[in-house]
């Protein structure tokens, strides 16, 4: 499989994205949790470049391999805190919006609201949305895993 495009997006788009990421990272959500959210979203969407990039950046930030390798099965492993589990449940519900999936139920939302402030929830939701955004671009353009941006 070959990539369909060679260059980055319009510079104005890149600037806008940088502002969104600045907002995400200034809301007080742990960077390791944001990495797990990015990884889980990308796994669901089958986005190999984002899976690759999230694992590489999380490792560089000190995340443990056992946690990275098991996020796909986070419900069945002991490696995640209750807060992380709530965020991963929100991530999955917000990402799987197809074919009649219930999306973010009141139960999932209430659990998230019990663990995170509104500002943090806004950042988590934006991280999920931005990851879905990039996953869809990468799948459309056949972006390859292993590249650095």
C-alpha positions as a Markdown table, in Angstrom:
| # | Residue | x | y | z |
|---|---|---|---|---|
| 1 | Unk | 0.0 | 0.0 | 0.0 |
| 2 | Unk | 1.3 | 3.4 | -0.9 |
| 3 | Unk | 0.4 | 6.8 | 0.4 |
| 4 | Unk | -1.8 | 8.9 | -1.8 |
| 5 | Unk | -0.3 | 12.2 | -0.8 |
| 6 | Unk | 3.2 | 13.3 | -0.2 |
| 7 | Unk | 2.9 | 16.7 | 1.5 |
| 8 | Unk | 1.5 | 18.1 | 4.7 |
| 9 | Unk | -1.8 | 20.0 | 4.8 |
| 10 | Unk | -2.3 | 23.7 | 4.2 |
| 11 | Unk | -0.1 | 25.8 | 6.6 |
| 12 | Unk | -3.3 | 27.5 | 7.9 |
| 13 | Unk | -4.7 | 24.2 | 8.8 |
| 14 | Unk | -1.5 | 23.2 | 10.6 |
| 15 | Unk | -1.6 | 26.4 | 12.6 |
| 16 | Unk | -5.2 | 25.8 | 13.7 |
| 17 | Unk | -4.4 | 22.3 | 14.7 |
| 18 | Unk | -1.5 | 23.5 | 16.8 |
| 19 | Unk | -3.8 | 25.9 | 18.7 |
| 20 | Unk | -6.2 | 23.0 | 19.3 |
| 21 | Unk | -3.5 | 20.9 | 20.7 |
| 22 | Unk | -2.3 | 23.7 | 22.9 |
| 23 | Unk | -5.8 | 23.9 | 24.4 |
| 24 | Unk | -5.9 | 20.2 | 24.9 |
| 25 | Unk | -2.5 | 20.1 | 26.7 |
| 26 | Unk | -3.3 | 23.2 | 28.9 |
| 27 | Unk | -6.4 | 21.7 | 30.6 |
| 28 | Unk | -4.7 | 19.7 | 33.2 |
| 29 | Unk | -5.2 | 16.2 | 31.8 |
| 30 | Unk | -2.2 | 13.9 | 32.4 |
| 31 | Unk | -0.1 | 13.5 | 29.2 |
| 32 | Unk | 0.0 | 9.7 | 29.7 |
| 33 | Unk | -3.8 | 9.6 | 29.7 |
| 34 | Unk | -4.0 | 11.7 | 26.5 |
| 35 | Unk | -1.6 | 9.2 | 24.9 |
| 36 | Unk | -3.8 | 6.3 | 25.9 |
| 37 | Unk | -6.9 | 8.0 | 24.5 |
| 38 | Unk | -5.0 | 8.7 | 21.3 |
| 39 | Unk | -3.9 | 5.1 | 21.1 |
| 40 | Unk | -7.3 | 3.5 | 21.8 |
| 41 | Unk | -9.1 | 5.8 | 19.3 |
| 42 | Unk | -6.5 | 4.9 | 16.6 |
| 43 | Unk | -6.8 | 1.2 | 17.4 |
| 44 | Unk | -10.6 | 1.3 | 17.0 |
| 45 | Unk | -10.2 | 3.1 | 13.7 |
| 46 | Unk | -7.4 | 0.9 | 12.4 |
| 47 | Unk | -5.1 | 3.9 | 11.8 |
| 48 | Unk | -1.6 | 2.4 | 11.7 |
| 49 | Unk | 0.4 | 5.7 | 11.6 |
| 50 | Unk | -1.4 | 7.0 | 14.6 |
| 51 | Unk | -1.0 | 3.7 | 16.5 |
| 52 | Unk | 2.7 | 3.8 | 15.7 |
| 53 | Unk | 3.1 | 7.5 | 16.6 |
| 54 | Unk | 1.2 | 7.3 | 19.8 |
| 55 | Unk | 3.2 | 4.3 | 21.0 |
| 56 | Unk | 6.5 | 5.9 | 20.1 |
| 57 | Unk | 5.7 | 9.2 | 21.7 |
| 58 | Unk | 4.3 | 7.5 | 24.9 |
| 59 | Unk | 7.4 | 5.4 | 25.2 |
| 60 | Unk | 9.6 | 8.5 | 25.0 |
| 61 | Unk | 7.5 | 10.1 | 27.7 |
| 62 | Unk | 8.1 | 7.1 | 30.0 |
| 63 | Unk | 4.9 | 5.1 | 29.5 |
| 64 | Unk | 5.3 | 1.4 | 30.3 |
| 65 | Unk | 5.2 | -1.1 | 27.5 |
| 66 | Unk | 2.8 | -3.4 | 29.4 |
| 67 | Unk | 0.2 | -0.5 | 29.4 |
| 68 | Unk | 0.7 | 0.4 | 25.8 |
| 69 | Unk | 0.5 | -3.3 | 24.6 |
| 70 | Unk | -2.7 | -3.9 | 26.6 |
| 71 | Unk | -4.8 | -0.8 | 26.0 |
| 72 | Unk | -6.7 | -2.7 | 23.4 |
| 73 | Unk | -7.9 | -5.0 | 26.2 |
| 74 | Unk | -8.0 | -2.4 | 29.0 |
| 75 | Unk | -11.1 | -3.9 | 30.6 |
| 76 | Unk | -9.4 | -7.3 | 31.2 |
| 77 | Unk | -6.1 | -6.0 | 32.6 |
| 78 | Unk | -4.9 | -4.6 | 35.9 |
| 79 | Unk | -2.7 | -1.9 | 34.4 |
| 80 | Unk | -5.1 | 1.1 | 34.5 |
| 81 | Unk | -6.5 | 3.4 | 37.1 |
| 82 | Unk | -10.2 | 3.9 | 37.6 |
| 83 | Unk | -9.8 | 7.4 | 36.1 |
| 84 | Unk | -8.1 | 5.9 | 33.0 |
| 85 | Unk | -10.8 | 3.3 | 32.7 |
| 86 | Unk | -13.5 | 6.0 | 32.7 |
| 87 | Unk | -11.6 | 8.0 | 30.0 |
| 88 | Unk | -11.1 | 4.9 | 27.9 |
| 89 | Unk | -14.8 | 4.0 | 28.1 |
| 90 | Unk | -15.6 | 7.6 | 27.0 |
| 91 | Unk | -13.1 | 7.3 | 24.2 |
| 92 | Unk | -14.7 | 4.1 | 22.9 |
| 93 | Unk | -18.2 | 5.4 | 23.1 |
| 94 | Unk | -17.4 | 8.7 | 21.4 |
| 95 | Unk | -15.4 | 6.9 | 18.7 |
| 96 | Unk | -17.9 | 4.1 | 17.9 |
| 97 | Unk | -20.8 | 6.1 | 16.6 |
| 98 | Unk | -21.8 | 3.9 | 13.7 |
| 99 | Unk | -24.6 | 1.5 | 12.9 |
| 100 | Unk | -26.8 | 2.3 | 15.9 |
| 101 | Unk | -24.1 | 2.2 | 18.5 |
| 102 | Unk | -25.4 | 4.0 | 21.6 |
| 103 | Unk | -22.6 | 6.5 | 21.7 |
| 104 | Unk | -21.9 | 8.2 | 25.0 |
| 105 | Unk | -24.6 | 7.0 | 27.4 |
| 106 | Unk | -25.6 | 9.0 | 30.5 |
| 107 | Unk | -23.8 | 6.4 | 32.6 |
| 108 | Unk | -20.5 | 6.9 | 30.8 |
| 109 | Unk | -20.9 | 10.6 | 30.9 |
| 110 | Unk | -21.7 | 10.7 | 34.6 |
| 111 | Unk | -18.7 | 8.5 | 35.4 |
| 112 | Unk | -16.5 | 10.9 | 33.4 |
| 113 | Unk | -18.0 | 13.9 | 35.0 |
| 114 | Unk | -17.3 | 12.4 | 38.5 |
| 115 | Unk | -13.5 | 12.0 | 37.6 |
| 116 | Unk | -12.8 | 15.1 | 35.5 |
| 117 | Unk | -13.5 | 18.8 | 35.6 |
| 118 | Unk | -15.4 | 20.5 | 32.8 |
| 119 | Unk | -12.2 | 21.9 | 31.4 |
| 120 | Unk | -10.5 | 18.4 | 31.5 |
| 121 | Unk | -13.6 | 16.8 | 29.9 |
| 122 | Unk | -13.4 | 19.4 | 27.2 |
| 123 | Unk | -9.8 | 18.5 | 26.5 |
| 124 | Unk | -10.5 | 14.8 | 26.6 |
| 125 | Unk | -13.4 | 15.2 | 24.1 |
| 126 | Unk | -11.2 | 17.4 | 21.9 |
| 127 | Unk | -8.4 | 14.8 | 22.0 |
| 128 | Unk | -10.8 | 12.1 | 21.0 |
| 129 | Unk | -12.2 | 14.3 | 18.2 |
| 130 | Unk | -8.8 | 15.3 | 16.9 |
| 131 | Unk | -7.6 | 11.7 | 16.9 |
| 132 | Unk | -10.6 | 10.7 | 14.9 |
| 133 | Unk | -10.0 | 13.6 | 12.6 |
| 134 | Unk | -6.4 | 12.4 | 11.9 |
| 135 | Unk | -7.4 | 8.8 | 11.7 |
| 136 | Unk | -9.8 | 9.5 | 9.0 |
| 137 | Unk | -7.4 | 11.7 | 7.0 |
| 138 | Unk | -4.7 | 9.0 | 7.4 |
| 139 | Unk | -7.0 | 6.2 | 6.3 |
| 140 | Unk | -8.2 | 8.2 | 3.3 |
| 141 | Unk | -4.7 | 9.2 | 2.1 |
| 142 | Unk | -3.2 | 5.8 | 3.0 |
| 143 | Unk | -0.6 | 7.4 | 5.3 |
| 144 | Unk | 2.0 | 4.9 | 6.3 |
| 145 | Unk | 3.1 | 3.9 | 9.8 |
| 146 | Unk | 6.6 | 4.8 | 10.8 |
| 147 | Unk | 6.8 | 8.2 | 9.3 |
| 148 | Unk | 7.6 | 11.2 | 11.5 |
| 149 | Unk | 5.7 | 14.4 | 11.0 |
